[in-house]
Amino acid sequence: GQNIDQPTEMTATEGAIVQINCTYQTSGFNGLFWYQQHAGEAPTFLSYNVLDGLEEKGRFSSFLSRSKGYSYLLLKELQMKDSASYLCAVADSNYQLIWGAGTKLIIKP
Amino acid sequence: GAVVSQHPSRVICKSGTSVKIECRSLDFQATTMFWYRQFPKQSLMLMATSNEGSKATYEQGVEKDKFLINHASLTLSTLTVTSAHPEDSSFYICSARGLGGDTEAFFGQGTRLTVV
């Protein structure tokens, strides 16, 4: 079966750095997406990785290792507004997105 | 990025009535749109894939006759929840992707449906 695993909840301090991990087992791989979702709102796109390595975009970076079926989202200089759920999604061999359950990130002052 | 507009954002309806949710891609042609349902603190659950000009593909366990999907044009897909019941209360989100499997999905704003 297809499976995406990510921690249910994480807590971090304002100004700090947090890494949210995602492991996946899918039938085929055509890229991994990270989305941010605030409560009651639709997800918004953060990043896309299809090749191994680190993609940096401002305070957010995303890493992919295809051989390990592993990705992480790194958030630096955390701000209170970063409190949200972070969803990992993998495009399988049919380019269908398989979604993780999301990681709820709580930022404390 | 591209814009997907979903309407209404919130709706309250009585049990037994039907509710239509619209999803429009405003600045690109979406041959495929996806309809998701999300319960509190849970992940997005794909309900169906809507293809322009053809019948939607429903995921296992999703009732076709209850969740009617129409994708009559390249910019509009609708989801109609028929004979709604309180257990249908949920957050419904549509998503559209452009051509190319590696393109990101653009989401509508979501619709909070409450059936009383």
PDB file of C-alpha atoms in Angstrom:
ATOM      1  CA  GLY A   1       0.000   0.000   0.000  1.00  0.00           C
ATOM      2  CA  GLN A   2       0.917   3.637  -0.126  1.00  0.00           C
ATOM      3  CA  ASN A   3       1.950   5.342   3.046  1.00  0.00           C
ATOM      4  CA  ILE A   4       3.123   8.765   4.133  1.00  0.00           C
ATOM      5  CA  ASP A   5       4.340   9.198   7.705  1.00  0.00           C
ATOM      6  CA  GLN A   6       4.957  12.426   9.541  1.00  0.00           C
ATOM      7  CA  PRO A   7       4.801  13.330  13.242  1.00  0.00           C
ATOM      8  CA  THR A   8       1.404  14.308  14.534  1.00  0.00           C
ATOM      9  CA  GLU A   9       2.505  17.333  16.498  1.00  0.00           C
ATOM     10  CA  MET A  10       5.640  19.322  17.249  1.00  0.00           C
ATOM     11  CA  THR A  11       6.351  22.266  19.509  1.00  0.00           C
ATOM     12  CA  ALA A  12       9.053  24.872  18.995  1.00  0.00           C
ATOM     13  CA  THR A  13      10.042  28.263  20.315  1.00  0.00           C
ATOM     14  CA  GLU A  14       9.739  31.563  18.483  1.00  0.00           C
ATOM     15  CA  GLY A  15      13.001  32.417  16.759  1.00  0.00           C
ATOM     16  CA  ALA A  16      14.251  28.839  16.797  1.00  0.00           C
ATOM     17  CA  ILE A  17      14.613  26.235  14.037  1.00  0.00           C
ATOM     18  CA  VAL A  18      12.393  23.193  13.562  1.00  0.00           C
ATOM     19  CA  GLN A  19      12.645  20.220  11.220  1.00  0.00           C
ATOM     20  CA  ILE A  20       9.531  18.302  10.215  1.00  0.00           C
ATOM     21  CA  ASN A  21      10.236  14.856   8.797  1.00  0.00           C
ATOM     22  CA  CYS A  22       8.261  12.894   6.251  1.00  0.00           C
ATOM     23  CA  THR A  23       8.854   9.312   5.145  1.00  0.00           C
ATOM     24  CA  TYR A  24       7.001   7.726   2.295  1.00  0.00           C
ATOM     25  CA  GLN A  25       6.322   4.426   0.565  1.00  0.00           C
ATOM     26  CA  THR A  26       4.460   4.884  -2.690  1.00  0.00           C
ATOM     27  CA  SER A  27       3.930   3.130  -5.980  1.00  0.00           C
ATOM     28  CA  GLY A  28       6.224   5.277  -8.020  1.00  0.00           C
ATOM     29  CA  PHE A  29       7.529   8.734  -7.282  1.00  0.00           C
ATOM     30  CA  ASN A  30       7.033  11.920  -9.221  1.00  0.00           C
ATOM     31  CA  GLY A  31       7.902  14.508  -6.654  1.00  0.00           C
ATOM     32  CA  LEU A  32       7.205  15.506  -3.086  1.00  0.00           C
ATOM     33  CA  PHE A  33       5.284  18.579  -1.999  1.00  0.00           C
ATOM     34  CA  TRP A  34       5.060  20.457   1.272  1.00  0.00           C
ATOM     35  CA  TYR A  35       1.989  22.497   2.072  1.00  0.00           C
ATOM     36  CA  GLN A  36       1.089  24.747   4.992  1.00  0.00           C
ATOM     37  CA  GLN A  37      -2.452  24.714   6.296  1.00  0.00           C
ATOM     38  CA  HIS A  38      -3.821  27.098   8.894  1.00  0.00           C
ATOM     39  CA  ALA A  39      -6.867  25.938  10.823  1.00  0.00           C
ATOM     40  CA  GLY A  40     -10.040  26.284   8.800  1.00  0.00           C
ATOM     41  CA  GLU A  41      -8.219  27.248   5.632  1.00  0.00           C
ATOM     42  CA  ALA A  42      -7.130  25.457   2.495  1.00  0.00           C
ATOM     43  CA  PRO A  43      -3.497  24.340   2.137  1.00  0.00           C
ATOM     44  CA  THR A  44      -0.979  26.662   0.534  1.00  0.00           C
ATOM     45  CA  PHE A  45       2.014  25.480  -1.440  1.00  0.00           C
ATOM     46  CA  LEU A  46       5.447  25.711   0.154  1.00  0.00           C
ATOM     47  CA  SER A  47       7.860  23.593  -1.857  1.00  0.00           C
ATOM     48  CA  TYR A  48       8.391  20.858  -4.425  1.00  0.00           C
ATOM     49  CA  ASN A  49      11.318  18.405  -4.608  1.00  0.00           C
ATOM     50  CA  VAL A  50      11.840  15.815  -7.292  1.00  0.00           C
ATOM     51  CA  LEU A  51      15.635  15.481  -7.188  1.00  0.00           C
ATOM     52  CA  ASP A  52      17.755  14.647  -4.167  1.00  0.00           C
ATOM     53  CA  GLY A  53      19.074  17.543  -2.186  1.00  0.00           C
ATOM     54  CA  LEU A  54      18.099  20.712  -0.443  1.00  0.00           C
ATOM     55  CA  GLU A  55      15.865  23.432  -1.865  1.00  0.00           C
ATOM     56  CA  GLU A  56      16.000  26.716  -0.016  1.00  0.00           C
ATOM     57  CA  LYS A  57      13.310  29.337  -0.175  1.00  0.00           C
ATOM     58  CA  GLY A  58      13.680  32.117   2.348  1.00  0.00           C
ATOM     59  CA  ARG A  59      13.111  30.867   5.883  1.00  0.00           C
ATOM     60  CA  PHE A  60      11.868  27.512   4.587  1.00  0.00           C
ATOM     61  CA  SER A  61      13.989  24.727   3.123  1.00  0.00           C
ATOM     62  CA  SER A  62      12.994  21.277   1.950  1.00  0.00           C
ATOM     63  CA  PHE A  63      15.232  18.241   1.586  1.00  0.00           C
ATOM     64  CA  LEU A  64      14.699  15.016  -0.316  1.00  0.00           C
ATOM     65  CA  SER A  65      16.418  11.637  -0.357  1.00  0.00           C
ATOM     66  CA  ARG A  66      14.695   9.359  -2.846  1.00  0.00           C
ATOM     67  CA  SER A  67      16.783   6.319  -1.912  1.00  0.00           C
ATOM     68  CA  LYS A  68      15.644   6.635   1.695  1.00  0.00           C
ATOM     69  CA  GLY A  69      12.069   7.663   0.922  1.00  0.00           C
ATOM     70  CA  TYR A  70      12.618  10.645   3.180  1.00  0.00           C
ATOM     71  CA  SER A  71      12.082  14.350   3.176  1.00  0.00           C
ATOM     72  CA  TYR A  72      12.154  17.122   5.709  1.00  0.00           C
ATOM     73  CA  LEU A  73      10.899  20.667   5.893  1.00  0.00           C
ATOM     74  CA  LEU A  74      13.161  23.038   7.793  1.00  0.00           C
ATOM     75  CA  LEU A  75      11.740  26.246   9.192  1.00  0.00           C
ATOM     76  CA  LYS A  76      14.172  28.868  10.473  1.00  0.00           C
ATOM     77  CA  GLU A  77      13.651  31.984  12.576  1.00  0.00           C
ATOM     78  CA  LEU A  78      10.246  30.738  13.624  1.00  0.00           C
ATOM     79  CA  GLN A  79       7.459  33.253  13.906  1.00  0.00           C
ATOM     80  CA  MET A  80       4.149  32.907  15.699  1.00  0.00           C
ATOM     81  CA  LYS A  81       2.364  32.953  12.340  1.00  0.00           C
ATOM     82  CA  ASP A  82       4.168  29.723  11.435  1.00  0.00           C
ATOM     83  CA  SER A  83       1.854  27.889  13.816  1.00  0.00           C
ATOM     84  CA  ALA A  84      -0.054  25.657  11.410  1.00  0.00           C
ATOM     85  CA  SER A  85      -0.264  22.136  10.080  1.00  0.00           C
ATOM     86  CA  TYR A  86       2.359  21.098   7.558  1.00  0.00           C
ATOM     87  CA  LEU A  87       1.314  18.512   5.020  1.00  0.00           C
ATOM     88  CA  CYS A  88       3.654  16.274   3.070  1.00  0.00           C
ATOM     89  CA  ALA A  89       2.311  14.902  -0.220  1.00  0.00           C
ATOM     90  CA  VAL A  90       3.902  12.593  -2.796  1.00  0.00           C
ATOM     91  CA  ALA A  91       2.939  12.342  -6.449  1.00  0.00           C
ATOM     92  CA  ASP A  92       2.829   8.637  -7.314  1.00  0.00           C
ATOM     93  CA  SER A  93       3.369   6.910 -10.652  1.00  0.00           C
ATOM     94  CA  ASN A  94       0.011   8.230 -11.864  1.00  0.00           C
ATOM     95  CA  TYR A  95       0.876  11.722 -10.634  1.00  0.00           C
ATOM     96  CA  GLN A  96      -1.855  11.400  -8.042  1.00  0.00           C
ATOM     97  CA  LEU A  97      -1.065  13.156  -4.785  1.00  0.00           C
ATOM     98  CA  ILE A  98      -0.880  10.928  -1.725  1.00  0.00           C
ATOM     99  CA  TRP A  99      -1.247  13.000   1.420  1.00  0.00           C
ATOM    100  CA  GLY A 100       0.277  12.605   4.852  1.00  0.00           C
ATOM    101  CA  ALA A 101      -1.895  13.301   7.871  1.00  0.00           C
ATOM    102  CA  GLY A 102      -0.069  16.537   8.578  1.00  0.00           C
ATOM    103  CA  THR A 103       2.127  17.772  11.419  1.00  0.00           C
ATOM    104  CA  LYS A 104       0.630  20.347  13.724  1.00  0.00           C
ATOM    105  CA  LEU A 105       3.350  22.825  14.634  1.00  0.00           C
ATOM    106  CA  ILE A 106       2.862  24.844  17.810  1.00  0.00           C
ATOM    107  CA  ILE A 107       5.071  27.876  18.283  1.00  0.00           C
ATOM    108  CA  LYS A 108       5.582  29.170  21.810  1.00  0.00           C
ATOM    109  CA  PRO A 109       6.868  32.651  22.681  1.00  0.00           C
TER     110      PRO A 109
ATOM    111  CA  GLY B   1       0.615  31.261  -8.656  1.00  0.00           C
ATOM    112  CA  ALA B   2      -2.644  30.335 -10.258  1.00  0.00           C
ATOM    113  CA  VAL B   3      -5.951  31.165  -8.612  1.00  0.00           C
ATOM    114  CA  VAL B   4      -8.695  28.720  -7.809  1.00  0.00           C
ATOM    115  CA  SER B   5     -11.890  30.195  -6.465  1.00  0.00           C
ATOM    116  CA  GLN B   6     -14.293  28.094  -4.429  1.00  0.00           C
ATOM    117  CA  HIS B   7     -17.749  29.199  -3.425  1.00  0.00           C
ATOM    118  CA  PRO B   8     -19.418  29.337  -0.962  1.00  0.00           C
ATOM    119  CA  SER B   9     -16.882  29.460   1.856  1.00  0.00           C
ATOM    120  CA  ARG B  10     -19.480  28.530   4.454  1.00  0.00           C
ATOM    121  CA  VAL B  11     -22.928  27.036   4.174  1.00  0.00           C
ATOM    122  CA  ILE B  12     -25.470  25.806   6.658  1.00  0.00           C
ATOM    123  CA  CYS B  13     -28.292  23.685   5.363  1.00  0.00           C
ATOM    124  CA  LYS B  14     -31.096  21.548   6.693  1.00  0.00           C
ATOM    125  CA  SER B  15     -31.032  17.776   6.592  1.00  0.00           C
ATOM    126  CA  GLY B  16     -32.442  16.418   3.387  1.00  0.00           C
ATOM    127  CA  THR B  17     -31.574  19.402   1.229  1.00  0.00           C
ATOM    128  CA  SER B  18     -28.872  19.593  -1.440  1.00  0.00           C
ATOM    129  CA  VAL B  19     -25.906  21.905  -1.527  1.00  0.00           C
ATOM    130  CA  LYS B  20     -23.822  22.860  -4.550  1.00  0.00           C
ATOM    131  CA  ILE B  21     -20.199  23.914  -4.222  1.00  0.00           C
ATOM    132  CA  GLU B  22     -18.441  25.580  -7.146  1.00  0.00           C
ATOM    133  CA  CYS B  23     -14.777  25.513  -7.965  1.00  0.00           C
ATOM    134  CA  ARG B  24     -13.364  27.776 -10.651  1.00  0.00           C
ATOM    135  CA  SER B  25      -9.869  28.078 -12.040  1.00  0.00           C
ATOM    136  CA  LEU B  26      -9.579  31.776 -12.786  1.00  0.00           C
ATOM    137  CA  ASP B  27      -6.422  32.088 -14.845  1.00  0.00           C
ATOM    138  CA  PHE B  28      -5.631  28.665 -16.237  1.00  0.00           C
ATOM    139  CA  GLN B  29      -7.384  25.726 -17.809  1.00  0.00           C
ATOM    140  CA  ALA B  30      -7.861  22.876 -15.426  1.00  0.00           C
ATOM    141  CA  THR B  31      -8.554  19.679 -17.277  1.00  0.00           C
ATOM    142  CA  THR B  32      -8.530  17.880 -13.975  1.00  0.00           C
ATOM    143  CA  MET B  33      -9.884  19.005 -10.641  1.00  0.00           C
ATOM    144  CA  PHE B  34      -9.870  17.143  -7.373  1.00  0.00           C
ATOM    145  CA  TRP B  35     -12.386  17.201  -4.585  1.00  0.00           C
ATOM    146  CA  TYR B  36     -11.239  16.563  -1.046  1.00  0.00           C
ATOM    147  CA  ARG B  37     -12.950  16.235   2.257  1.00  0.00           C
ATOM    148  CA  GLN B  38     -11.242  17.002   5.517  1.00  0.00           C
ATOM    149  CA  PHE B  39     -12.440  16.187   9.002  1.00  0.00           C
ATOM    150  CA  PRO B  40     -11.048  18.133  11.965  1.00  0.00           C
ATOM    151  CA  LYS B  41      -7.424  17.306  12.718  1.00  0.00           C
ATOM    152  CA  GLN B  42      -7.270  14.826   9.872  1.00  0.00           C
ATOM    153  CA  SER B  43      -5.611  14.784   6.497  1.00  0.00           C
ATOM    154  CA  LEU B  44      -7.150  15.589   3.163  1.00  0.00           C
ATOM    155  CA  MET B  45      -9.211  12.683   1.863  1.00  0.00           C
ATOM    156  CA  LEU B  46      -9.553  12.513  -1.878  1.00  0.00           C
ATOM    157  CA  MET B  47     -13.185  11.993  -2.795  1.00  0.00           C
ATOM    158  CA  ALA B  48     -13.063  12.117  -6.555  1.00  0.00           C
ATOM    159  CA  THR B  49     -11.148  13.241  -9.581  1.00  0.00           C
ATOM    160  CA  SER B  50     -13.126  15.395 -11.956  1.00  0.00           C
ATOM    161  CA  ASN B  51     -12.193  15.369 -15.633  1.00  0.00           C
ATOM    162  CA  GLU B  52     -13.548  17.973 -18.024  1.00  0.00           C
ATOM    163  CA  GLY B  53     -16.140  16.529 -20.328  1.00  0.00           C
ATOM    164  CA  SER B  54     -16.232  13.087 -18.797  1.00  0.00           C
ATOM    165  CA  LYS B  55     -17.481  11.319 -15.706  1.00  0.00           C
ATOM    166  CA  ALA B  56     -15.709  11.797 -12.428  1.00  0.00           C
ATOM    167  CA  THR B  57     -13.609   9.033 -10.937  1.00  0.00           C
ATOM    168  CA  TYR B  58     -14.681   8.341  -7.380  1.00  0.00           C
ATOM    169  CA  GLU B  59     -12.517   6.918  -4.646  1.00  0.00           C
ATOM    170  CA  GLN B  60     -13.557   3.731  -2.943  1.00  0.00           C
ATOM    171  CA  GLY B  61     -16.250   4.293  -0.376  1.00  0.00           C
ATOM    172  CA  VAL B  62     -17.493   7.577  -1.836  1.00  0.00           C
ATOM    173  CA  GLU B  63     -21.118   7.428  -2.970  1.00  0.00           C
ATOM    174  CA  LYS B  64     -21.470   8.685  -6.528  1.00  0.00           C
ATOM    175  CA  ASP B  65     -25.168   9.375  -6.185  1.00  0.00           C
ATOM    176  CA  LYS B  66     -24.682  11.371  -3.051  1.00  0.00           C
ATOM    177  CA  PHE B  67     -21.731  13.481  -4.166  1.00  0.00           C
ATOM    178  CA  LEU B  68     -22.497  14.569  -7.703  1.00  0.00           C
ATOM    179  CA  ILE B  69     -19.601  16.047  -9.610  1.00  0.00           C
ATOM    180  CA  ASN B  70     -19.888  17.953 -12.845  1.00  0.00           C
ATOM    181  CA  HIS B  71     -16.949  19.355 -14.809  1.00  0.00           C
ATOM    182  CA  ALA B  72     -18.663  20.960 -17.738  1.00  0.00           C
ATOM    183  CA  SER B  73     -15.897  23.353 -18.738  1.00  0.00           C
ATOM    184  CA  LEU B  74     -12.150  23.766 -18.383  1.00  0.00           C
ATOM    185  CA  THR B  75     -12.639  26.332 -15.648  1.00  0.00           C
ATOM    186  CA  LEU B  76     -15.556  25.045 -13.599  1.00  0.00           C
ATOM    187  CA  SER B  77     -16.249  21.958 -11.544  1.00  0.00           C
ATOM    188  CA  THR B  78     -19.140  21.576  -9.137  1.00  0.00           C
ATOM    189  CA  LEU B  79     -19.774  19.232  -6.243  1.00  0.00           C
ATOM    190  CA  THR B  80     -23.374  18.737  -5.162  1.00  0.00           C
ATOM    191  CA  VAL B  81     -24.036  17.081  -1.837  1.00  0.00           C
ATOM    192  CA  THR B  82     -27.497  15.570  -2.247  1.00  0.00           C
ATOM    193  CA  SER B  83     -29.891  14.829   0.572  1.00  0.00           C
ATOM    194  CA  ALA B  84     -27.394  16.111   3.085  1.00  0.00           C
ATOM    195  CA  HIS B  85     -27.203  14.632   6.559  1.00  0.00           C
ATOM    196  CA  PRO B  86     -25.375  15.876   9.666  1.00  0.00           C
ATOM    197  CA  GLU B  87     -22.585  13.350   9.085  1.00  0.00           C
ATOM    198  CA  ASP B  88     -21.859  15.124   5.793  1.00  0.00           C
ATOM    199  CA  SER B  89     -20.783  18.178   7.757  1.00  0.00           C
ATOM    200  CA  SER B  90     -17.157  18.697   6.886  1.00  0.00           C
ATOM    201  CA  PHE B  91     -14.626  20.918   5.155  1.00  0.00           C
ATOM    202  CA  TYR B  92     -14.678  20.365   1.392  1.00  0.00           C
ATOM    203  CA  ILE B  93     -11.756  21.581  -0.697  1.00  0.00           C
ATOM    204  CA  CYS B  94     -11.268  21.579  -4.427  1.00  0.00           C
ATOM    205  CA  SER B  95      -7.921  21.560  -6.124  1.00  0.00           C
ATOM    206  CA  ALA B  96      -6.773  22.025  -9.682  1.00  0.00           C
ATOM    207  CA  ARG B  97      -3.524  21.188 -11.363  1.00  0.00           C
ATOM    208  CA  GLY B  98      -2.320  22.418 -14.694  1.00  0.00           C
ATOM    209  CA  LEU B  99      -0.726  20.266 -17.341  1.00  0.00           C
ATOM    210  CA  GLY B 100       2.349  18.292 -16.321  1.00  0.00           C
ATOM    211  CA  GLY B 101       2.501  15.876 -13.456  1.00  0.00           C
ATOM    212  CA  ASP B 102       5.048  17.886 -11.543  1.00  0.00           C
ATOM    213  CA  THR B 103       2.941  20.969 -11.233  1.00  0.00           C
ATOM    214  CA  GLU B 104       1.745  22.027  -7.844  1.00  0.00           C
ATOM    215  CA  ALA B 105      -1.870  21.767  -6.890  1.00  0.00           C
ATOM    216  CA  PHE B 106      -3.737  25.008  -6.398  1.00  0.00           C
ATOM    217  CA  PHE B 107      -6.466  24.926  -3.828  1.00  0.00           C
ATOM    218  CA  GLY B 108      -9.747  26.679  -3.521  1.00  0.00           C
ATOM    219  CA  GLN B 109     -10.517  28.404  -0.248  1.00  0.00           C
ATOM    220  CA  GLY B 110     -12.550  25.467   0.992  1.00  0.00           C
ATOM    221  CA  THR B 111     -16.204  25.212   1.973  1.00  0.00           C
ATOM    222  CA  ARG B 112     -17.299  24.579   5.537  1.00  0.00           C
ATOM    223  CA  LEU B 113     -20.552  22.646   5.285  1.00  0.00           C
ATOM    224  CA  THR B 114     -22.746  22.312   8.346  1.00  0.00           C
ATOM    225  CA  VAL B 115     -25.887  20.218   8.091  1.00  0.00           C
ATOM    226  CA  VAL B 116     -28.409  20.794  10.852  1.00  0.00           C
TER     227      VAL B 116
END
